[in-house]
Amino acid sequence: MLIEFPRSGGLRSPVRTPGRIPDGIPGGLSPALCAPDARPEDLVRRGLIAPSEAIARMRGEPQPGPAEAATQIRGPADHDLNVRRILAELDELIGLERVKTVVREIQAFISIQQRRRLEGLAAEPLVLHMVFRGNPGTGKTTVARILGHVFQAMGVLSQGHLVEVERADLVGEYIGHTAQKTREQLKRAEGGILFIDEAYALARGGEKDFGKEAIDTLVKAMEDLKDRLVLVLAGYQHEMARFLDANPGLRSRFPIHIEFPDFALDELMAIAAKMLEHRDYQLSDRAAAALREGLDRKIREGMRNAGNARMVRNVIEAALRRQAVRLVDRAEISRQELMTIEAEDLDGV
Amino acid sequence: MSGRNPECLVIGEPGAGKTLFTLALAEWLGQTQLELSQEVAAGRVVTRTWRTPEAKAALVGQGPRTTRSLQWATLSVPLGIGRGRKELVVVDSAGLPSSVSADPEFRAASAEVLRQLRRAQMVVHVVDASRVTAPGELDRQLAAYAADQKPGRYMLLANKTDLPAGRAGLRRLRRALPGVEVLAVSALQGTGLQAVGRRLRRFLLECPPPRQAGGRQGGGTGTR
Ligand SMILES: Nc1nc2c(ncn2[C@@H]2O[C@H](COP(=O)(O)OP(=O)(O)O)[C@@H](O)[C@H]2O)c(=O)[nH]1
Ligand SMILES: Nc1ncnc2c1ncn2[C@@H]1O[C@H](COP(=O)(O)OP(=O)(O)O)[C@@H](O)[C@H]1O
Ligand SMILES: [Mg+2]
Ligand SMILES: [Mg+2]
């Protein structure tokens, strides 16, 4: 989603020193060269052997069977590229520093528990049900989707997909209907994450409401599908707090709580820039100033959803349409003009 | 990157045509653009959407090595009539030099490629057949490694067979590596990709479903 990308040119070409250990590496036999457990790629990294020699050594390695594959979870340096890639996707998100830290803690915790299990040490059971609190558009769904991928790559969930539901998807109209609907959604989510948006809506109607039946079915499923499902309850900060206070039994089943704060003005600007970059657009200087001013005004006016990425996306998409209208009847349009959002395209932000 | 799709590593010496092959494959599969991700530093991935002609102009090297780190794209491969499609992550790697490099950054890139080689579910080995020295020691070791460690999940491509020297090299490769199936391709002209596509399809059809546990991804597209 970012733009920096090395192009050809400007790259140093490799200096080749055939058959000789290059300068800067101390001569003589390094201990690593003798160490039987030094990995071939590490020897290459240290300049001790050529890649062809490393491949020759790798030829005799035992094939990773199922047990072997688990042994590969060793430490950060050894982590699956997959997990690193997915976490890098998380890093690409603007702001959310606290959220990123918590996700890394979760990932590290799982990794260590897996290693402990391999060593025959007591391992904590992994209870990964979570509560996400924050306004709409603060990245809750986005982060949940990434977490699903992390869990899949780490072998915690078989699929790691995200099923996003709300009250209407779970609650039915007659007795028995709710349990059936809820079970259907649970089935869809098995192997992945069931993400319940505005979860407190399940408690909306009070004791007699079918929402209660949905909660009971979910609680039961958390037992039955313990290792095959992660449940995420999402919603506004206060409503969620109240909901959990009223259902202490539920609270105790969700050990992980993550708060999604509203974005600050600079973060909203960065999110806008990124969304534009991704679409091959850019803001003129005046447009950037206008956007900043508009967003700042919205925040100061205290709009409930002012500090969120979805609003930014709406503003940007409206601007793209206005730009199109501005340009469409022109006889000649330059590439630069096609790419540029002007201040007038942001009128009314 | 979802981490759920099977991966195919494109490997070979610098300048073999790995990057051009990757892009030619995307085109052959009908993609006019592709999203290419690159790990620019440990854990920092940059993704950019390219139209394939522009990607060729920018990323295919005149010098010995323009691809410095792994870069990968998710390609959608048709499995045949009525069988739908499956996604395959094609990982284009930095070239492996034939000797020890004095450049630590280059060596680190090679080490990463070797790590990827170990875990790759599918390996495409690209050789510049127009070079009189092909196959070099690296190519021989790679072919031998694949026979042991990646049986049925390996392809050796003799690239640049649009050139006369490449066609001569193809014969030389076949002689030098008996028992290894050598596929003639030209990444430049997009020829020979049919046979590559057929093998990728077979691989994807046989690809095991995702593992329940064990850290390493097993493949399959999973539920979306
Ligand atoms: N004639 C010809 N040249 C090719 C072919 N494939 C690659 N090349 C050229 O070989 C050089 C290296 O290609 P590149 O894809 O960057 O190689 P890489 O280092 O393996 O990624 C470039 O100048 C390409 O244009 C081919 O099939 N035929
Ligand atoms: N930190 C962020 N950086 C960039 N884009 C973001 C960020 N957080 C959210 N977005 C984008 O904003 C939109 C709304 O996010 P979403 O995760 O659906 O919010 P929520 O689930 O909290 O309502 C999505 O398009 C998402 O890609
Ligand atoms: Mg959401
Ligand atoms: Mg390259």
XYZ file of C-alpha atoms and ligand atoms in Angstrom:
630
model
C 0.000 0.000 0.000
C 3.033 2.242 0.144
C 4.851 3.911 -2.633
C 8.563 3.738 -2.010
C 9.974 1.070 -4.205
C 13.521 0.612 -5.343
C 13.825 0.916 -9.073
C 16.606 -0.279 -11.248
C 19.687 1.845 -11.156
C 21.349 3.237 -8.113
C 22.058 -0.235 -6.862
C 25.488 -1.410 -6.038
C 26.449 -4.366 -8.098
C 27.905 -7.198 -6.112
C 31.633 -7.482 -5.848
C 32.617 -11.003 -6.704
C 35.595 -12.650 -5.131
C 35.593 -16.102 -6.620
C 36.771 -18.840 -4.373
C 38.086 -16.557 -1.712
C 36.758 -15.486 1.639
C 36.193 -11.764 1.238
C 37.936 -9.018 3.127
C 36.514 -8.069 6.445
C 35.882 -11.646 7.443
C 38.672 -12.845 9.719
C 40.697 -15.574 8.099
C 41.157 -19.010 9.564
C 38.488 -21.476 10.423
C 35.673 -19.785 12.243
C 34.130 -21.773 15.098
C 30.850 -21.521 13.211
C 32.312 -23.461 10.353
C 33.090 -26.325 12.709
C 29.893 -26.129 14.710
C 27.766 -28.976 13.435
C 24.533 -27.145 14.090
C 25.387 -23.932 12.246
C 22.708 -23.497 9.633
C 23.927 -23.263 6.054
C 22.180 -19.963 5.440
C 23.866 -18.459 8.500
C 27.240 -19.450 7.089
C 26.298 -17.747 3.841
C 25.237 -14.645 5.720
C 28.598 -14.552 7.423
C 30.460 -14.969 4.170
C 31.924 -18.342 5.088
C 30.494 -20.410 2.266
C 28.979 -19.764 -1.157
C 25.252 -20.387 -1.733
C 25.992 -23.471 -3.843
C 27.853 -25.015 -0.907
C 24.970 -24.159 1.402
C 22.518 -25.885 -0.916
C 24.752 -28.957 -1.006
C 24.607 -29.052 2.789
C 20.856 -28.530 2.869
C 20.422 -31.529 0.632
C 20.982 -33.895 3.534
C 18.604 -32.171 5.907
C 15.737 -34.241 7.230
C 12.482 -33.530 5.442
C 10.142 -31.521 7.595
C 7.446 -33.961 8.616
C 4.496 -32.759 10.673
C 6.501 -32.925 13.903
C 9.452 -31.192 12.290
C 7.271 -28.402 11.035
C 6.295 -27.584 14.597
C 9.935 -27.480 15.633
C 10.396 -24.654 13.208
C 8.787 -22.287 15.654
C 12.038 -21.289 17.256
C 12.406 -17.605 17.772
C 11.885 -14.331 16.005
C 14.794 -14.918 13.618
C 13.334 -18.219 12.678
C 9.759 -17.246 12.422
C 7.759 -18.047 9.399
C 8.008 -15.386 6.804
C 4.252 -15.629 6.769
C 3.884 -14.343 10.288
C 6.362 -11.579 9.613
C 4.519 -10.574 6.489
C 1.233 -10.463 8.283
C 2.648 -8.414 11.129
C 4.170 -6.094 8.558
C 0.673 -5.586 7.223
C -0.317 -4.547 10.714
C 2.600 -2.121 10.868
C 1.343 -0.503 7.689
C -1.712 0.705 9.552
C -1.409 4.287 10.676
C -1.154 4.951 14.405
C -2.768 2.291 16.619
C 0.534 1.940 18.494
C -1.032 0.403 21.569
C -3.053 -2.034 19.443
C 0.083 -3.082 17.576
C 1.907 -3.692 20.844
C -0.891 -5.869 22.177
C -1.046 -7.897 18.950
C 2.692 -8.505 19.141
C 2.355 -9.544 22.758
C -0.318 -12.044 21.805
C 1.789 -13.373 18.958
C 4.876 -13.678 21.171
C 2.864 -15.379 23.893
C 1.503 -17.996 21.507
C 4.964 -18.586 20.094
C 6.489 -19.102 23.519
C 3.683 -21.401 24.674
C 4.217 -23.498 21.534
C 7.918 -23.709 22.256
C 7.313 -24.607 25.867
C 4.999 -27.373 24.804
C 7.716 -28.743 22.536
C 10.125 -28.763 25.456
C 7.584 -30.629 27.573
C 7.046 -27.647 29.867
C 3.659 -26.714 31.217
C 2.006 -24.501 28.633
C -0.754 -22.047 29.323
C -3.964 -22.865 27.477
C -4.555 -20.367 24.711
C -7.730 -18.470 25.354
C -7.840 -15.838 22.661
C -11.346 -14.437 22.884
C -11.253 -10.675 22.773
C -13.163 -7.508 23.305
C -12.480 -4.590 20.954
C -13.661 -1.240 22.158
C -13.758 1.867 20.016
C -15.784 4.023 17.686
C -16.698 2.832 14.207
C -13.943 3.191 11.645
C -11.094 2.965 14.126
C -9.732 -0.254 12.638
C -11.403 -2.956 14.712
C -12.489 -5.121 11.811
C -9.207 -4.543 10.006
C -7.158 -5.648 13.010
C -9.403 -8.649 13.662
C -8.871 -9.787 10.080
C -5.094 -9.507 10.478
C -5.211 -11.403 13.767
C -7.079 -14.216 12.038
C -4.244 -14.477 9.548
C -1.645 -14.436 12.328
C -3.444 -17.243 14.145
C -3.703 -19.247 10.949
C -0.029 -18.803 10.106
C 0.893 -19.867 13.642
C -1.270 -22.945 13.436
C -3.676 -21.802 16.151
C -6.629 -21.649 13.773
C -7.002 -23.828 10.725
C -8.536 -21.180 8.459
C -8.160 -17.834 10.153
C -10.989 -16.253 8.219
C -13.243 -13.589 9.652
C -17.019 -13.863 9.883
C -18.472 -10.501 10.801
C -21.987 -10.554 12.232
C -24.369 -8.337 14.148
C -27.470 -8.900 16.201
C -29.748 -9.475 13.219
C -27.529 -12.336 12.040
C -27.813 -14.126 15.365
C -31.223 -13.378 16.788
C -34.344 -14.987 15.374
C -38.036 -14.369 15.563
C -39.409 -17.342 17.455
C -38.332 -19.795 20.100
C -35.540 -22.022 18.846
C -34.911 -19.827 15.814
C -32.180 -17.868 17.574
C -30.184 -20.904 18.646
C -30.410 -22.185 15.097
C -29.277 -18.902 13.527
C -26.459 -18.492 16.002
C -25.246 -22.024 15.451
C -25.249 -21.402 11.711
C -22.939 -18.420 12.124
C -20.747 -20.381 14.517
C -20.461 -23.094 11.924
C -19.403 -20.583 9.275
C -16.793 -19.164 11.615
C -15.367 -22.491 12.749
C -11.611 -22.486 12.201
C -11.595 -18.696 12.171
C -12.855 -15.648 14.018
C -16.465 -14.787 14.769
C -16.568 -11.013 15.014
C -19.726 -9.665 16.620
C -20.177 -5.986 15.940
C -22.104 -3.993 18.528
C -22.301 -7.115 20.645
C -24.201 -5.326 23.402
C -27.186 -5.158 21.080
C -27.696 -8.794 22.070
C -28.723 -7.624 25.532
C -30.958 -4.907 24.181
C -34.378 -6.366 24.806
C -33.892 -7.437 28.427
C -34.594 -10.801 30.010
C -37.315 -12.009 27.654
C -35.509 -11.049 24.492
C -34.108 -13.735 22.212
C -30.740 -11.969 22.433
C -30.234 -13.785 25.720
C -30.603 -17.097 23.899
C -27.931 -15.998 21.416
C -25.536 -15.178 24.252
C -26.172 -18.549 25.886
C -25.541 -20.353 22.607
C -22.306 -18.413 22.129
C -21.103 -19.190 25.647
C -21.765 -22.867 25.111
C -19.938 -22.793 21.787
C -16.931 -21.195 23.438
C -16.585 -24.422 25.372
C -17.424 -26.839 22.574
C -15.293 -25.106 19.934
C -12.533 -24.110 22.341
C -9.659 -24.790 19.977
C -11.440 -24.023 16.749
C -12.933 -20.590 17.168
C -11.947 -17.169 18.412
C -14.735 -14.845 19.403
C -14.358 -11.070 19.176
C -16.934 -8.753 20.675
C -16.712 -5.261 19.224
C -18.432 -1.989 19.847
C -18.432 1.443 21.392
C -16.388 1.887 24.527
C -19.139 2.716 26.988
C -21.858 0.427 25.712
C -19.404 -2.446 25.802
C -18.287 -1.677 29.348
C -21.882 -1.579 30.508
C -22.695 -4.812 28.697
C -19.807 -6.689 30.289
C -20.586 -5.263 33.714
C -24.090 -6.641 33.405
C -22.778 -10.039 32.297
C -19.820 -10.842 34.578
C -19.858 -14.463 33.440
C -19.144 -13.252 29.943
C -16.393 -10.864 30.936
C -14.336 -13.620 32.518
C -14.314 -15.523 29.251
C -12.663 -12.694 27.341
C -9.138 -12.305 28.654
C -7.948 -9.887 25.959
C -9.237 -6.353 25.778
C -8.058 -3.926 23.142
C -8.993 -0.300 22.976
C -9.144 1.505 19.644
C -8.770 5.216 20.235
C -9.947 7.825 17.751
C -7.256 8.945 15.365
C -5.503 12.261 15.880
C -5.571 14.850 13.110
C -2.095 13.951 11.844
C -3.058 10.309 11.726
C -6.206 11.084 9.774
C -4.083 13.041 7.292
C -1.677 10.116 7.006
C -4.593 7.731 6.431
C -5.926 10.040 3.708
C -2.505 10.225 2.056
C -2.246 6.471 2.087
C -5.694 5.886 0.680
C -4.896 8.342 -2.113
C -1.486 6.850 -2.812
C -3.030 3.460 -3.062
C -5.394 4.746 -5.713
C -2.682 6.690 -7.608
C -3.966 10.088 -6.571
C -2.326 12.912 -4.700
C -3.385 16.108 -2.972
C -2.199 19.485 -4.188
C -0.697 21.559 -1.377
C -3.809 23.658 -1.163
C -6.011 20.572 -1.119
C -3.951 19.098 1.705
C -4.403 22.294 3.689
C -8.134 22.296 2.988
C -8.486 18.673 4.041
C -6.583 19.260 7.240
C -8.732 22.255 8.052
C -11.936 20.356 7.310
C -10.944 17.364 9.434
C -9.783 19.609 12.237
C -13.115 21.420 12.217
C -15.019 18.151 12.389
C -12.964 17.027 15.358
C -13.388 20.327 17.174
C -17.122 20.306 16.543
C -17.065 17.043 18.471
C -18.704 14.851 15.843
C -18.948 11.410 17.349
C -17.387 9.788 14.320
C -14.981 12.565 13.475
C -11.792 10.758 14.408
C -12.144 7.754 12.222
C -10.818 6.287 9.070
C -14.145 5.560 7.499
C -15.036 9.214 7.477
C -11.730 9.923 5.789
C -12.518 7.337 3.170
C -15.895 8.894 2.498
C -14.340 12.335 2.135
C -11.697 10.989 -0.227
C -14.160 9.100 -2.358
C -16.366 12.160 -2.651
C -13.314 14.165 -3.721
C -12.436 11.654 -6.430
C -15.926 11.985 -7.859
C -15.765 15.778 -7.789
C -12.400 15.732 -9.497
C -13.840 13.516 -12.197
C -16.720 15.919 -12.780
C -14.281 18.831 -12.902
C -12.135 17.160 -15.561
C -14.526 15.116 -17.638
C -15.515 17.740 -20.196
C -12.002 19.025 -20.771
C -10.492 18.357 -24.186
C -7.033 17.674 -22.854
C -6.084 16.325 -19.489
C -2.519 15.706 -18.422
C -1.379 12.716 -16.401
C -0.579 15.082 -13.564
C -4.100 16.488 -13.621
C -5.587 13.017 -13.636
C -3.676 12.299 -10.459
C -4.233 15.526 -8.571
C -7.016 16.395 -6.163
C -7.393 20.171 -5.939
C -8.779 22.139 -3.013
C -12.057 22.742 -4.886
C -12.629 18.983 -5.046
C -12.789 19.052 -1.264
C -15.412 21.795 -1.023
C -17.849 21.109 1.740
C -15.570 18.821 3.743
C -0.819 -11.266 2.061
C -3.082 -13.742 3.634
C -0.485 -16.354 4.465
C -2.942 -19.019 3.430
C -2.037 -19.562 -0.205
C 0.554 -22.024 -1.432
C 3.854 -20.487 -2.387
C 6.140 -20.979 -5.322
C 9.718 -19.750 -5.039
C 11.465 -18.518 -8.199
C 15.177 -19.056 -7.729
C 18.386 -18.887 -9.742
C 21.529 -16.915 -10.454
C 21.423 -13.143 -10.876
C 20.312 -12.183 -14.358
C 18.746 -15.554 -15.116
C 15.442 -13.841 -15.819
C 13.552 -14.628 -12.619
C 11.823 -11.298 -12.435
C 10.919 -11.184 -16.103
C 9.637 -14.747 -15.848
C 7.460 -13.860 -12.850
C 5.929 -10.953 -14.737
C 5.555 -12.964 -17.942
C 3.738 -15.657 -15.989
C 1.336 -13.072 -14.565
C 0.658 -11.837 -18.101
C 0.221 -15.327 -19.424
C -2.379 -15.913 -16.725
C -4.237 -12.922 -18.115
C -3.247 -10.319 -15.545
C -2.569 -6.876 -16.937
C -1.567 -5.662 -13.532
C -0.284 -7.181 -10.352
C 0.301 -6.265 -6.747
C 3.914 -6.735 -5.908
C 5.006 -6.739 -2.290
C 8.551 -6.410 -1.152
C 10.183 -6.722 2.219
C 12.335 -3.599 2.247
C 13.664 -4.203 5.742
C 13.039 -6.864 8.355
C 9.306 -6.896 8.826
C 8.621 -3.879 6.594
C 6.612 -4.767 3.543
C 5.807 -2.353 0.781
C 3.116 -3.247 -1.726
C 2.554 -1.552 -5.005
C 0.250 -2.159 -7.911
C 1.968 -2.306 -11.280
C 0.780 -2.623 -14.795
C 2.924 -5.450 -16.100
C 4.692 -3.510 -18.896
C 5.702 -0.835 -16.415
C 6.859 -3.433 -13.934
C 9.037 -4.959 -16.628
C 10.568 -1.604 -17.440
C 11.266 -0.801 -13.811
C 12.153 -4.115 -12.242
C 13.885 -6.220 -14.845
C 17.580 -5.642 -14.643
C 20.232 -4.841 -17.161
C 22.847 -5.231 -14.454
C 23.546 -8.519 -12.762
C 21.127 -8.006 -9.932
C 18.187 -5.703 -9.533
C 16.049 -7.767 -7.246
C 17.603 -7.220 -3.854
C 15.084 -8.832 -1.597
C 12.132 -11.123 -1.916
C 9.207 -9.751 -3.814
C 5.989 -11.598 -4.248
C 2.659 -11.425 -6.012
C -0.507 -13.442 -5.652
C -1.561 -14.893 -8.980
C -4.860 -16.538 -9.703
C -4.375 -19.792 -11.588
C -7.284 -21.414 -13.477
C -7.464 -25.110 -12.642
C -9.297 -26.179 -15.754
C -12.863 -26.044 -16.941
C -15.319 -26.347 -14.078
C -12.617 -26.556 -11.453
C -12.377 -22.895 -10.586
C -9.177 -21.099 -9.725
C -6.653 -21.194 -6.944
C -4.361 -18.478 -5.740
C -0.641 -18.997 -5.816
C 1.901 -16.697 -4.234
C 4.848 -16.422 -6.589
C 7.969 -15.326 -4.729
C 10.638 -13.728 -6.909
C 13.961 -13.882 -5.126
C 17.302 -12.150 -5.189
C 19.796 -13.948 -7.410
C 22.149 -16.399 -5.745
C 25.733 -15.619 -6.735
C 28.113 -18.371 -7.749
C 30.648 -17.398 -5.113
C 30.972 -15.718 -1.738
C 29.986 -12.075 -2.061
C 31.912 -9.348 -0.287
C 28.738 -7.332 0.172
C 27.057 -8.185 3.513
C 23.684 -6.944 2.293
C 23.912 -9.255 -0.677
C 24.896 -12.184 1.537
C 21.962 -11.530 3.848
C 19.672 -11.582 0.817
C 21.128 -14.933 -0.261
C 20.648 -16.357 3.231
C 17.003 -15.346 3.150
C 16.551 -17.019 -0.241
C 18.004 -20.243 1.159
C 15.626 -20.129 4.078
C 12.766 -19.693 1.648
C 14.074 -22.573 -0.428
C 13.832 -24.872 2.558
C 10.210 -24.044 3.221
C 8.950 -23.479 -0.330
C 6.157 -25.799 -1.390
C 7.058 -25.379 -5.039
C 10.337 -24.302 -6.622
C 10.893 -22.835 -10.081
C 14.595 -22.759 -10.930
C 15.476 -20.344 -13.735
C 18.720 -20.749 -15.662
C 20.068 -18.346 -18.280
C 20.668 -20.948 -20.974
C 22.414 -18.433 -23.208
C 25.396 -18.298 -20.885
C 28.125 -20.663 -21.939
C 28.906 -21.459 -18.321
C 25.397 -22.761 -17.632
C 24.778 -24.940 -15.741
C 27.124 -23.655 -13.083
C 27.838 -25.234 -9.741
C 24.880 -23.460 -8.170
C 22.495 -24.797 -10.810
C 23.810 -28.330 -10.384
C 23.463 -28.192 -6.619
C 19.973 -26.758 -6.860
C 18.830 -29.505 -9.212
C 20.348 -32.158 -6.955
C 18.800 -30.584 -3.872
C 15.379 -30.453 -5.496
C 15.518 -34.117 -6.488
C 15.972 -35.040 -2.824
C 13.972 -32.403 -1.023
C 11.278 -31.268 -3.446
C 10.344 -34.312 -5.475
C 7.504 -33.483 -7.856
C 7.513 -29.891 -6.708
C 10.315 -28.528 -8.832
C 10.730 -27.171 -12.340
C 13.924 -26.297 -14.127
C 13.462 -23.620 -16.785
C 16.037 -23.015 -19.474
C 15.350 -19.339 -20.129
C 16.299 -17.042 -23.018
C 15.711 -19.761 -25.607
C 14.658 -16.985 -27.989
C 18.405 -16.462 -28.472
C 20.459 -18.914 -30.549
C 22.884 -19.190 -27.665
C 19.943 -20.048 -25.428
C 18.843 -22.878 -27.682
C 22.370 -24.274 -27.712
C 22.450 -23.918 -23.941
C 19.194 -25.842 -23.638
C 20.816 -28.869 -25.239
C 23.838 -28.458 -23.007
C 21.651 -28.291 -19.908
C 19.794 -31.438 -20.828
C 23.064 -33.256 -21.354
C 24.629 -31.955 -18.147
C 21.605 -32.752 -15.984
C 20.325 -36.151 -17.039
C 17.220 -37.174 -15.155
C 16.095 -33.589 -14.709
C 13.241 -32.383 -16.868
C 14.321 -29.121 -18.489
C 11.557 -26.870 -19.823
C 12.489 -24.412 -22.566
C 11.061 -20.940 -22.054
C 11.595 -17.374 -23.097
C 10.463 -14.955 -20.446
C 11.009 -12.207 -22.990
C 8.655 -13.610 -25.603
C 6.396 -15.492 -23.225
C 6.980 -18.831 -24.900
C 7.014 -22.160 -23.104
C 4.709 -20.897 -20.378
C 1.960 -23.342 -21.295
C 4.026 -26.236 -19.953
C 4.848 -24.235 -16.830
C 1.179 -23.420 -16.301
C 0.236 -27.069 -16.670
C 2.663 -28.076 -13.936
C 1.571 -25.293 -11.633
C -2.013 -26.401 -12.107
C -1.150 -29.985 -11.267
C 0.724 -28.817 -8.204
C -2.206 -26.695 -7.035
C -4.665 -29.533 -7.532
C -2.519 -31.835 -5.425
C -1.623 -29.196 -2.899
C -2.501 -30.429 0.609
C -5.267 -28.664 2.528
C -4.200 -26.275 5.295
C -2.657 -27.957 8.305
C -4.439 -27.886 11.605
C -1.328 -27.086 13.581
C 2.391 -26.835 13.254
C 3.258 -23.279 12.307
C 3.947 -23.852 8.679
C 1.175 -23.198 6.236
C -0.022 -26.183 4.341
C -1.639 -24.449 1.390
C -5.165 -24.458 0.046
C -7.225 -21.348 -0.230
C -9.289 -21.779 2.889
C -12.667 -20.228 3.417
C -13.162 -16.643 2.477
N 16.705 -12.512 -24.659
C 16.157 -12.727 -23.481
N 16.520 -11.940 -22.445
C 15.945 -12.182 -21.232
C 15.010 -13.222 -21.053
N 14.654 -13.225 -19.750
C 15.343 -12.219 -19.152
N 16.124 -11.588 -20.057
C 17.013 -10.451 -19.784
O 17.922 -10.819 -18.773
C 18.187 -9.737 -17.904
C 17.926 -10.127 -16.456
O 16.538 -10.356 -16.276
P 15.847 -10.319 -14.835
O 14.455 -10.790 -14.975
O 16.049 -9.007 -14.163
O 16.729 -11.426 -14.103
P 16.799 -11.831 -12.548
O 17.997 -11.180 -11.987
O 16.914 -13.300 -12.551
O 15.527 -11.358 -11.907
C 17.313 -8.585 -18.394
O 18.108 -7.752 -19.211
C 16.245 -9.276 -19.208
O 15.710 -8.451 -20.207
C 14.648 -14.027 -22.184
O 13.821 -14.953 -22.133
N 15.266 -13.735 -23.369
N -4.927 2.637 11.184
C -5.430 2.654 9.947
N -4.649 3.037 8.915
C -5.160 3.062 7.679
N -6.413 2.727 7.351
C -7.230 2.336 8.340
C -6.778 2.265 9.668
N -7.788 1.840 10.441
C -8.837 1.650 9.626
N -8.509 1.936 8.356
C -9.417 1.846 7.216
O -10.636 2.441 7.609
C -11.757 1.677 7.220
C -12.619 1.288 8.400
O -11.917 0.403 9.272
P -12.627 -0.816 10.036
O -11.570 -1.765 10.440
O -13.752 -1.356 9.224
O -13.190 -0.089 11.310
P -14.191 -0.643 12.444
O -14.299 -2.109 12.306
O -13.550 -0.208 13.720
O -15.473 0.065 12.192
C -11.197 0.512 6.439
O -11.261 0.855 5.076
C -9.751 0.417 6.879
O -8.942 -0.078 5.845
Mg -16.207 -2.887 11.651
Mg 15.255 -10.031 -10.472
